[in-house]
PDB file of C-alpha atoms and ligand atoms in Angstrom:
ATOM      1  CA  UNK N1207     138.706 113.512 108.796  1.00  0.00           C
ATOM      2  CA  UNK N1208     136.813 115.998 106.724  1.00  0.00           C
ATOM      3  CA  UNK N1209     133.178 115.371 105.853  1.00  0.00           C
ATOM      4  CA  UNK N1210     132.585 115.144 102.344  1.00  0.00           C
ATOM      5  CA  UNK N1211     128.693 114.088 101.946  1.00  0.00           C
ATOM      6  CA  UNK N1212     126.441 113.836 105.081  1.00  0.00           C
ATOM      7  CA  UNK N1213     127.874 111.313 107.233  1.00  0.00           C
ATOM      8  CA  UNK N1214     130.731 110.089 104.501  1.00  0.00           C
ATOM      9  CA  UNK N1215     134.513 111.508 105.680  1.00  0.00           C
ATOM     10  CA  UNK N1216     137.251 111.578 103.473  1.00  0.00           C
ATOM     11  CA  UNK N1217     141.357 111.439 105.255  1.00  0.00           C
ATOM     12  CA  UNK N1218     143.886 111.273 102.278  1.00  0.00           C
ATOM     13  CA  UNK N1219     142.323 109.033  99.282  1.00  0.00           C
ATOM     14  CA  UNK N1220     139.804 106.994 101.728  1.00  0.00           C
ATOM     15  CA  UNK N1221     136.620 107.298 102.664  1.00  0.00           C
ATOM     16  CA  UNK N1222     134.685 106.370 106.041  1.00  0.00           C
ATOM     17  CA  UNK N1223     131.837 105.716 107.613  1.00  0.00           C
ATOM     18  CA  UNK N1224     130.917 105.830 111.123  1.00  0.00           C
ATOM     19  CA  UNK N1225     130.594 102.546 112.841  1.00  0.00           C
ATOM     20  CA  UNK N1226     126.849 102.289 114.050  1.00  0.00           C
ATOM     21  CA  UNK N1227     127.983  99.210 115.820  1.00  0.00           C
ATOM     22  CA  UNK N1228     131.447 100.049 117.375  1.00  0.00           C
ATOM     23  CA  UNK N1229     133.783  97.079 117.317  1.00  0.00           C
ATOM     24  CA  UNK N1230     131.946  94.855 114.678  1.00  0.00           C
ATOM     25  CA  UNK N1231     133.411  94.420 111.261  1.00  0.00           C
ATOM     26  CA  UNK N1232     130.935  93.014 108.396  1.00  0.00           C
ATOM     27  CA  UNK N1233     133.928  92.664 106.133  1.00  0.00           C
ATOM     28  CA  UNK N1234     137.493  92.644 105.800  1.00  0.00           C
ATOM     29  CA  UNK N1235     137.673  96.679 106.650  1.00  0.00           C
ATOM     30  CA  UNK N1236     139.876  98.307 109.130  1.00  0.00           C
ATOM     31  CA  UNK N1237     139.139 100.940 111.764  1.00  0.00           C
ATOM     32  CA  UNK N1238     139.924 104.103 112.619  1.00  0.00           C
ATOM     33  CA  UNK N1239     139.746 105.937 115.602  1.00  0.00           C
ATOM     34  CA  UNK N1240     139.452 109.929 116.063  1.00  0.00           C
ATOM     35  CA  UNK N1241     138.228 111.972 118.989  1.00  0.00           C
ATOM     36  CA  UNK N1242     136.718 108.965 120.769  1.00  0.00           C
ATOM     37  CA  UNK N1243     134.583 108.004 117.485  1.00  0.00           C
ATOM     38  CA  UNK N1244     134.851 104.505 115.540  1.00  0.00           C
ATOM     39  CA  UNK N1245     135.466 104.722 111.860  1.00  0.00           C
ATOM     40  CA  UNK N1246     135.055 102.026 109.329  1.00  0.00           C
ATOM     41  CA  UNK N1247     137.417 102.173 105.726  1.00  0.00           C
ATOM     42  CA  UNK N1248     134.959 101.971 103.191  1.00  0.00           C
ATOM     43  CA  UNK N1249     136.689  99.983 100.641  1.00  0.00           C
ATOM     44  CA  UNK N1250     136.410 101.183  96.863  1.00  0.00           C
ATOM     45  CA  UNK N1251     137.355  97.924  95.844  1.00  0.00           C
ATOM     46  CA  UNK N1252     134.354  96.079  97.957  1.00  0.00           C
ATOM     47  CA  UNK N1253     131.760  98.796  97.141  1.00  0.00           C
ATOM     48  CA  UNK N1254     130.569 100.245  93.727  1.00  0.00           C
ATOM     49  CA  UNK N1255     128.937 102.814  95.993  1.00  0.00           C
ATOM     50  CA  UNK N1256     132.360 103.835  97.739  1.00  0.00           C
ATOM     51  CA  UNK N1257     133.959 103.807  94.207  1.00  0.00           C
ATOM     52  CA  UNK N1258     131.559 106.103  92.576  1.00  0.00           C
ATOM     53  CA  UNK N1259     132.291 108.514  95.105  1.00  0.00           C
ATOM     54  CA  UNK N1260     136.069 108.054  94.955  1.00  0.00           C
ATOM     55  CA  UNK N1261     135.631 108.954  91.577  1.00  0.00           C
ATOM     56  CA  UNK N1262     133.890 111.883  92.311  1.00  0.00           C
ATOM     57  CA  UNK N1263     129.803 111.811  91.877  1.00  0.00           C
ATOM     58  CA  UNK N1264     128.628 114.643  92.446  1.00  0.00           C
ATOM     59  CA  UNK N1265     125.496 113.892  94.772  1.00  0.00           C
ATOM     60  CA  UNK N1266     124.904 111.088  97.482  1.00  0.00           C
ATOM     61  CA  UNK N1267     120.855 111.291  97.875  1.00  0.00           C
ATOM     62  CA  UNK N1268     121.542 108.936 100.892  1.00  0.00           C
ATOM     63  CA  UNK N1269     121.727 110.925 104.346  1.00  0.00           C
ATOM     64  CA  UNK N1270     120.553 110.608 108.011  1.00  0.00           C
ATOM     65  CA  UNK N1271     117.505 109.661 108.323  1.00  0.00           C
ATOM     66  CA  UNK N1272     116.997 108.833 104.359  1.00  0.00           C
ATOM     67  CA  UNK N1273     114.790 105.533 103.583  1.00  0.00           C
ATOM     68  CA  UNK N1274     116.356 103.563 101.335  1.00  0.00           C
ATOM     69  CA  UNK N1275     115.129 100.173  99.557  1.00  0.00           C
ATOM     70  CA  UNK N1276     118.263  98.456  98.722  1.00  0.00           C
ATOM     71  CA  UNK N1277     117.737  95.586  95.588  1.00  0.00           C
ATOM     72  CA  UNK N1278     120.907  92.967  95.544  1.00  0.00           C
ATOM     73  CA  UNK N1279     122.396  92.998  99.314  1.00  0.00           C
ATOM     74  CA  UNK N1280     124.363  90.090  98.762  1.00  0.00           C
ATOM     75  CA  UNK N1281     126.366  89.795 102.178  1.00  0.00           C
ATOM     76  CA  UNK N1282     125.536  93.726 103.340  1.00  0.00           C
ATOM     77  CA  UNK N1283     129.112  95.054 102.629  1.00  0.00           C
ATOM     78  CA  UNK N1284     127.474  98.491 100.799  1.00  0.00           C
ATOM     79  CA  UNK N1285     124.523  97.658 103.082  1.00  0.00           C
ATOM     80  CA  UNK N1286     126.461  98.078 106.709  1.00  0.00           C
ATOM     81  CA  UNK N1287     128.000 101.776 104.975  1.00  0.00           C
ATOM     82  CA  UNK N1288     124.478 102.976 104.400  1.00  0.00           C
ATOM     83  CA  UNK N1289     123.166 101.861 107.544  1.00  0.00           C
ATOM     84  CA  UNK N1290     126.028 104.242 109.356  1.00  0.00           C
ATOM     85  CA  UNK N1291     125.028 107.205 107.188  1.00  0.00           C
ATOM     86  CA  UNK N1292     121.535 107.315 107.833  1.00  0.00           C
ATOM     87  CA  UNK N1293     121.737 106.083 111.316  1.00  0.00           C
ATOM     88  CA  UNK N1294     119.192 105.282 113.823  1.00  0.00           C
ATOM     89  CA  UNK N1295     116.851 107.301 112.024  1.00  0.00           C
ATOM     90  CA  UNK N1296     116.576 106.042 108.597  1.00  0.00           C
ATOM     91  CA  UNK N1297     115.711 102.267 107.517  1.00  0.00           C
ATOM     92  CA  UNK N1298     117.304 100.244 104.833  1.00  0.00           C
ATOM     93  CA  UNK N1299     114.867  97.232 103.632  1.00  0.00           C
ATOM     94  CA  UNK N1300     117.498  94.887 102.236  1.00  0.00           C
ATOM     95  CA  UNK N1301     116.158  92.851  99.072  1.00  0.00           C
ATOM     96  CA  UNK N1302     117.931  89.701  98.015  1.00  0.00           C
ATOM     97  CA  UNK N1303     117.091  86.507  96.228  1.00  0.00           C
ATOM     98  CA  UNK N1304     119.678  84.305  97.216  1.00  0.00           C
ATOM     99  CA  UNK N1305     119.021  82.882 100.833  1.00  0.00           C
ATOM    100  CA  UNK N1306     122.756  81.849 101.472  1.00  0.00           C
ATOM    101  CA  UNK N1307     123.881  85.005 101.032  1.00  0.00           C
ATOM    102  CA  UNK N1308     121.048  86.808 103.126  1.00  0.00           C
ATOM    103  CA  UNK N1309     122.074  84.345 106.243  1.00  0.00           C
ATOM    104  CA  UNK N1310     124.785  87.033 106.603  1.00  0.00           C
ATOM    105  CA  UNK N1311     122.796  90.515 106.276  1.00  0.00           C
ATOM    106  CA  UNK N1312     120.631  88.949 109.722  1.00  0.00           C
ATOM    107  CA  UNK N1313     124.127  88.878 111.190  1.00  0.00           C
ATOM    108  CA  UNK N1314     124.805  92.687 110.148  1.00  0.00           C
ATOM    109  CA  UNK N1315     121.220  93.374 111.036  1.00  0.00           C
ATOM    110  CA  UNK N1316     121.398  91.617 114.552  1.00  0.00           C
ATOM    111  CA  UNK N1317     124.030  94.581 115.706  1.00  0.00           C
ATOM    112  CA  UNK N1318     122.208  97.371 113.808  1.00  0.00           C
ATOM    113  CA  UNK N1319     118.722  98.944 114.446  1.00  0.00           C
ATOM    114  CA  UNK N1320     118.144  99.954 110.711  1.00  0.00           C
ATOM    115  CA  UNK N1321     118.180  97.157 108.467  1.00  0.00           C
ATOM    116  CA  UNK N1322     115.444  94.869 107.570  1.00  0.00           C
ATOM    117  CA  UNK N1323     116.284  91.924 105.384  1.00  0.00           C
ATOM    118  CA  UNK N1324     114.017  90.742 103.308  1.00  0.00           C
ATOM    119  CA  UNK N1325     114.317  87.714 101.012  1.00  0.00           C
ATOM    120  CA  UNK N1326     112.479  88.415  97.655  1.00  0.00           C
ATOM    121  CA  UNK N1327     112.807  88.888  93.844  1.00  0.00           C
ATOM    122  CA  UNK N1328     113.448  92.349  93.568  1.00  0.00           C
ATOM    123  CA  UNK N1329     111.449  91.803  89.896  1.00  0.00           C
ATOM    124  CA  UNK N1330     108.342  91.274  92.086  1.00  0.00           C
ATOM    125  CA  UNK N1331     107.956  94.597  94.232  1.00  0.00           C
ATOM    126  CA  UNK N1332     104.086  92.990  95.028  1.00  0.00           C
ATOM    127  CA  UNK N1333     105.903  90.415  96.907  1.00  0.00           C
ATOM    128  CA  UNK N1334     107.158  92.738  99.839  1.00  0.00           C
ATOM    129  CA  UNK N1335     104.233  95.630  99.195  1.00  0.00           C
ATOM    130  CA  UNK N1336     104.311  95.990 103.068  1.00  0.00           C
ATOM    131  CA  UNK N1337     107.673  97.879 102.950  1.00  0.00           C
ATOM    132  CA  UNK N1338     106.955 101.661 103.700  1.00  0.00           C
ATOM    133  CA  UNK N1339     107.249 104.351 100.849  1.00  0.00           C
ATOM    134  CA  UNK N1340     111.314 105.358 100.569  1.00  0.00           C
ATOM    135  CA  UNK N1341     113.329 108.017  99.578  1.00  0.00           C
ATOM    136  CA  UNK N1342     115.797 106.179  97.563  1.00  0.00           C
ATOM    137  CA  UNK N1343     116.209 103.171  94.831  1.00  0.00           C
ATOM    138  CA  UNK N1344     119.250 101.592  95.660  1.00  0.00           C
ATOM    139  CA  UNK N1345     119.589  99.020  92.541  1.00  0.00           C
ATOM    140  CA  UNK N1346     122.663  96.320  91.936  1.00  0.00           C
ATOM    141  CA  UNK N1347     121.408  92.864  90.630  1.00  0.00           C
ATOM    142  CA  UNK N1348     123.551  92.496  87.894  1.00  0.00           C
ATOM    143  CA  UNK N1349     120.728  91.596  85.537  1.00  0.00           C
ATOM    144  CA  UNK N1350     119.989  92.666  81.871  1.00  0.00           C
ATOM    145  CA  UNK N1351     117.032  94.381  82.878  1.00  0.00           C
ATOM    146  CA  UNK N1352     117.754  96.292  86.242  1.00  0.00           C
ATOM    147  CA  UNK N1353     117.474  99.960  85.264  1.00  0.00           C
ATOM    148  CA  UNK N1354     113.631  98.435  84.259  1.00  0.00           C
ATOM    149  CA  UNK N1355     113.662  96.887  87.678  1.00  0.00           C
ATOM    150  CA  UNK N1356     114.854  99.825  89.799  1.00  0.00           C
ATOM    151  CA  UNK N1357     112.280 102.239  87.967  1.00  0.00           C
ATOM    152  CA  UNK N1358     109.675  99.744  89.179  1.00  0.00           C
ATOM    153  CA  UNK N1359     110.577  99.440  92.824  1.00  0.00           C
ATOM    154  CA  UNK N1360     111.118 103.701  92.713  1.00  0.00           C
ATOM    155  CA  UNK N1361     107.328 103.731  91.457  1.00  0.00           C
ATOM    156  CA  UNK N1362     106.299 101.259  93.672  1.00  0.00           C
ATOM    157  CA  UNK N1363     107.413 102.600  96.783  1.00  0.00           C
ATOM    158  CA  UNK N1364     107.793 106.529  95.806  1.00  0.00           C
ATOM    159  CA  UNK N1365     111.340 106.801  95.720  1.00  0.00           C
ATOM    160  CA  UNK N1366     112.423 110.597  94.628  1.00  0.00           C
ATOM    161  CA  UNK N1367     116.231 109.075  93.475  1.00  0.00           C
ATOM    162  CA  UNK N1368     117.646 106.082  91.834  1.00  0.00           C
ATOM    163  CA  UNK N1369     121.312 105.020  92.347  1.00  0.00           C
ATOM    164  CA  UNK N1370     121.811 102.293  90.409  1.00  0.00           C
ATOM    165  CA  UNK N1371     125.358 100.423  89.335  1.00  0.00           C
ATOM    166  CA  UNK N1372     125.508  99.451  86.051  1.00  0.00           C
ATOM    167  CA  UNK N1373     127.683  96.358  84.830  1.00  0.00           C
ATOM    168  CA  UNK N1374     127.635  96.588  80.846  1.00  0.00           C
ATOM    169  CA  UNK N1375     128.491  93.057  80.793  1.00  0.00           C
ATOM    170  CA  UNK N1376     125.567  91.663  82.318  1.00  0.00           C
ATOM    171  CA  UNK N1377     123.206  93.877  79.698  1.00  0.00           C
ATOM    172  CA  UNK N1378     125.360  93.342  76.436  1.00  0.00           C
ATOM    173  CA  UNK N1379     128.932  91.529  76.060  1.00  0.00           C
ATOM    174  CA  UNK N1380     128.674  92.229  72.475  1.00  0.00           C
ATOM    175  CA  UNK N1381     128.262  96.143  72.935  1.00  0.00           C
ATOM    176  CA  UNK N1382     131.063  98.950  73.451  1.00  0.00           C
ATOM    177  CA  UNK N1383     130.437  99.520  77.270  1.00  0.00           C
ATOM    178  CA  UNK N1384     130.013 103.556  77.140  1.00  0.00           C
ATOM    179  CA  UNK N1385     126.884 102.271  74.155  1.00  0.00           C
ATOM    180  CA  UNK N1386     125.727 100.666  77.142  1.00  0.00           C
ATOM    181  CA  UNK N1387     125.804 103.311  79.689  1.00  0.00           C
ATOM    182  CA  UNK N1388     124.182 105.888  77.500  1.00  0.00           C
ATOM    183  CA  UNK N1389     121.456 103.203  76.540  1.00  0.00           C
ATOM    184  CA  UNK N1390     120.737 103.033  80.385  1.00  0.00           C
ATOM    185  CA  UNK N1391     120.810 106.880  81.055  1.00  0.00           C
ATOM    186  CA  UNK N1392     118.044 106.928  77.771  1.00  0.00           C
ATOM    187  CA  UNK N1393     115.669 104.563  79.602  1.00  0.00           C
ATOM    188  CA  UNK N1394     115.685 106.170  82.840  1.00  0.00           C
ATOM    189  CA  UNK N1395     115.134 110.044  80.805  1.00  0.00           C
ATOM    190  CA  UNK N1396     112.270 108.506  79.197  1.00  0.00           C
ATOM    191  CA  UNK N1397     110.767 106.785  82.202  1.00  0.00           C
ATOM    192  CA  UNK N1398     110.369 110.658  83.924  1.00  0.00           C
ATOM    193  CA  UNK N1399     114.315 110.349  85.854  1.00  0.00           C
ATOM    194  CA  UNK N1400     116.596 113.600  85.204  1.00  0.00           C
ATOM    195  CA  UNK N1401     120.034 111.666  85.409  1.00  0.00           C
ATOM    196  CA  UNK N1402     121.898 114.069  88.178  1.00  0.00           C
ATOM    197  CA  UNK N1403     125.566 112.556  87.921  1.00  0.00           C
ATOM    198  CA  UNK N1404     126.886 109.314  86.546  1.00  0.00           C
ATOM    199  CA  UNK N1405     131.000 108.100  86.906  1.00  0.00           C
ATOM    200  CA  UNK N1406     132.283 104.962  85.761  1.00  0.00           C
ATOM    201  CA  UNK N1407     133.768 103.041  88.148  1.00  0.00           C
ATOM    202  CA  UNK N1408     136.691 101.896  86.600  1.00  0.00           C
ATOM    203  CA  UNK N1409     140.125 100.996  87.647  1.00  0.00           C
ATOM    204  CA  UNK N1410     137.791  99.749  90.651  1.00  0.00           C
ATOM    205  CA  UNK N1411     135.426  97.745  88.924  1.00  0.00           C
ATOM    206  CA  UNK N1412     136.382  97.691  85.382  1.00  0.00           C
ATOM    207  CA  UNK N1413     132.963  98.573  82.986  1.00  0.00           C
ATOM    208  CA  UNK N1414     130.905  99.211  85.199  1.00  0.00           C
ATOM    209  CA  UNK N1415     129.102 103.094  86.243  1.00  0.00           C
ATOM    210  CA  UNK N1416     127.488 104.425  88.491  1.00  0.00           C
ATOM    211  CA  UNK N1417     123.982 106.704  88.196  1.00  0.00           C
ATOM    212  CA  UNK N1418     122.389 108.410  90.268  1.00  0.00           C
ATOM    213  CA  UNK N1419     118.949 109.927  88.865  1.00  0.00           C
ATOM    214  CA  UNK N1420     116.608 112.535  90.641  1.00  0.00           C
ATOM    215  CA  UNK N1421     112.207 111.593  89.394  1.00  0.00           C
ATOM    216  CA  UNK N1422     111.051 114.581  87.557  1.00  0.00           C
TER     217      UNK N1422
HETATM  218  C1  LIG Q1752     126.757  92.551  92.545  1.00  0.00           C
HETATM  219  S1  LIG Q1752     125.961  91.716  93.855  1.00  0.00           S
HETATM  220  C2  LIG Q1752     125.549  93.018  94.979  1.00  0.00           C
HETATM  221  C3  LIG Q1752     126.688  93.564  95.835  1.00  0.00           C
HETATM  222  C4  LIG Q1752     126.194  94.492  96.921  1.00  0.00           C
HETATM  223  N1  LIG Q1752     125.312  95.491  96.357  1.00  0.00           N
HETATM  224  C5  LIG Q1752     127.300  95.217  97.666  1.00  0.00           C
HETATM  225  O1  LIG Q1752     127.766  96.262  97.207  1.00  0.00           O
HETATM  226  O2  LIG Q1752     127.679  94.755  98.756  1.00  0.00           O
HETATM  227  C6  LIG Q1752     124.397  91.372  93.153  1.00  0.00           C
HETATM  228  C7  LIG Q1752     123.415  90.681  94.095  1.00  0.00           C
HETATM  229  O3  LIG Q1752     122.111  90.794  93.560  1.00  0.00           O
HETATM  230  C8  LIG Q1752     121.405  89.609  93.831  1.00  0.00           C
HETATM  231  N2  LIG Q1752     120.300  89.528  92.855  1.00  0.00           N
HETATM  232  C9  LIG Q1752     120.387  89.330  91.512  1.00  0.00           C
HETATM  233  N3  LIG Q1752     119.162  89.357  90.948  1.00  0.00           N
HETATM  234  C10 LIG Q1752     118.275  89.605  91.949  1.00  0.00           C
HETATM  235  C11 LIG Q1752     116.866  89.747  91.994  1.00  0.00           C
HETATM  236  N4  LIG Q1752     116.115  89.656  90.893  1.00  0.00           N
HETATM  237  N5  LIG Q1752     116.285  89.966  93.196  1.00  0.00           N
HETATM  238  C12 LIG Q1752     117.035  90.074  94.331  1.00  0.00           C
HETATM  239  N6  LIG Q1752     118.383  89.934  94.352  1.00  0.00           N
HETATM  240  C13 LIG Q1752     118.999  89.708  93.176  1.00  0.00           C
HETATM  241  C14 LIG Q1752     122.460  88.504  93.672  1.00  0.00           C
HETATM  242  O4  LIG Q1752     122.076  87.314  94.348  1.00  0.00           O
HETATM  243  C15 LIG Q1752     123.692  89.179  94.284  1.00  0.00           C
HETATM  244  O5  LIG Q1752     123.819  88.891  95.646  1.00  0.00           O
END
């Protein structure tokens, strides 16, 4: 297992986390074991975050210890990875709008001491102003309008990065996706972001990319 970003391993083409809650799976992934420690697959085809670094982005902002506010948890599958990088000493608040789907992050959360659902509109930062400044944006809604939303939240809350996924069919069907893509990286240079690395995420998730953007 060699380390490739603070807490991320790499063995042959897979990457891993460290389980923060040995013996409990969130999803479908499969475990490892080396020198005593528990490993969990993180699965490039589950993960926009685990495909962007498959596909080689150059900087993961998210570390131990990092804050991170987290907009679109869905069931926690990204969520659970960035709770073992940071580990007991960083917090993920996990925003999410639709309550079915949050039922299962308070299952994640139960065996984890990092990870604080929340169930909001991640449009409406004033709604859950009680969250503590963070170190990182972590944006995927799938909405039109979420590089608008993540620049929000990372003003809001004093975020220094933004790591956002981008799905060019949610923003414009009609548009060539790589139009899309550079429209994004516009509105984040004009909003005071220096974009540090973006990939796209395809054959993983087809038009989609992945950004990550430093605050100047
Ligand atoms: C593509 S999924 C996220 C997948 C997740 N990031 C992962 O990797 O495991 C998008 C999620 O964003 C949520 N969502 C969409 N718009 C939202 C909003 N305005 N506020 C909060 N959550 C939202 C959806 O309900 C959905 O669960």
């Amino acid at each position: 297992m060699k380390e490739i970003f603070d807490n991320i391993f790499k063995e042959g083409n897979k990457i891993y986390t460290k389980n923060l809650a040995p013996g409990r799976k969130v999803y479908t992934e499969r475990f490892v074991s080396v020198d005593g420690l528990e490993y969990r697959e993180w699965d490039r085809t589950k993960s926009k975050l685990s495909a962007a670094i498959t596909n080689g982005i150059k900087e993961v902002p998210i570390k131990k210890g990092t804050k991170v506010l987290y907009l679109g948890a869905s069931t926690g599958t990204t969520v659970s990875h960035v709770s073992d990088i940071i580990e007991s000493h960083g917090i993920v608040y996990a925003v999410e709008f639709a309550k079915r789907v949050l039922k299962n992050i308070f299952s994640v959360a139960s065996a984890r001491n990092n990870i604080v659902p929340i169930l909001a509109d991640a449009r409406k930062p004033g709604d859950y102003y009680w969250v503590e400044n963070v170190d990182v944006v972590y944006c995927d809604v799938a909405q039109p309008d979420q590089t608008r939303i993540a620049i929000d939240n990372t003003k809001y809350f004093g975020a220094h990065y933004i790591m956002i996924a981008i799905k060019s069919q949610s923003i414009d069907v009609t548009k060539n996706p790589d139009d899309v893509y550079k429209e994004q990286i516009d509105i984040l240079e004009k909003n005071g972001f220096e974009v540090v690395d973006w990939v796209k995420l395809d054959p993983y998730e087809k038009d989609h990319c992945f950004i990550v953007a430093k605050r100047l």
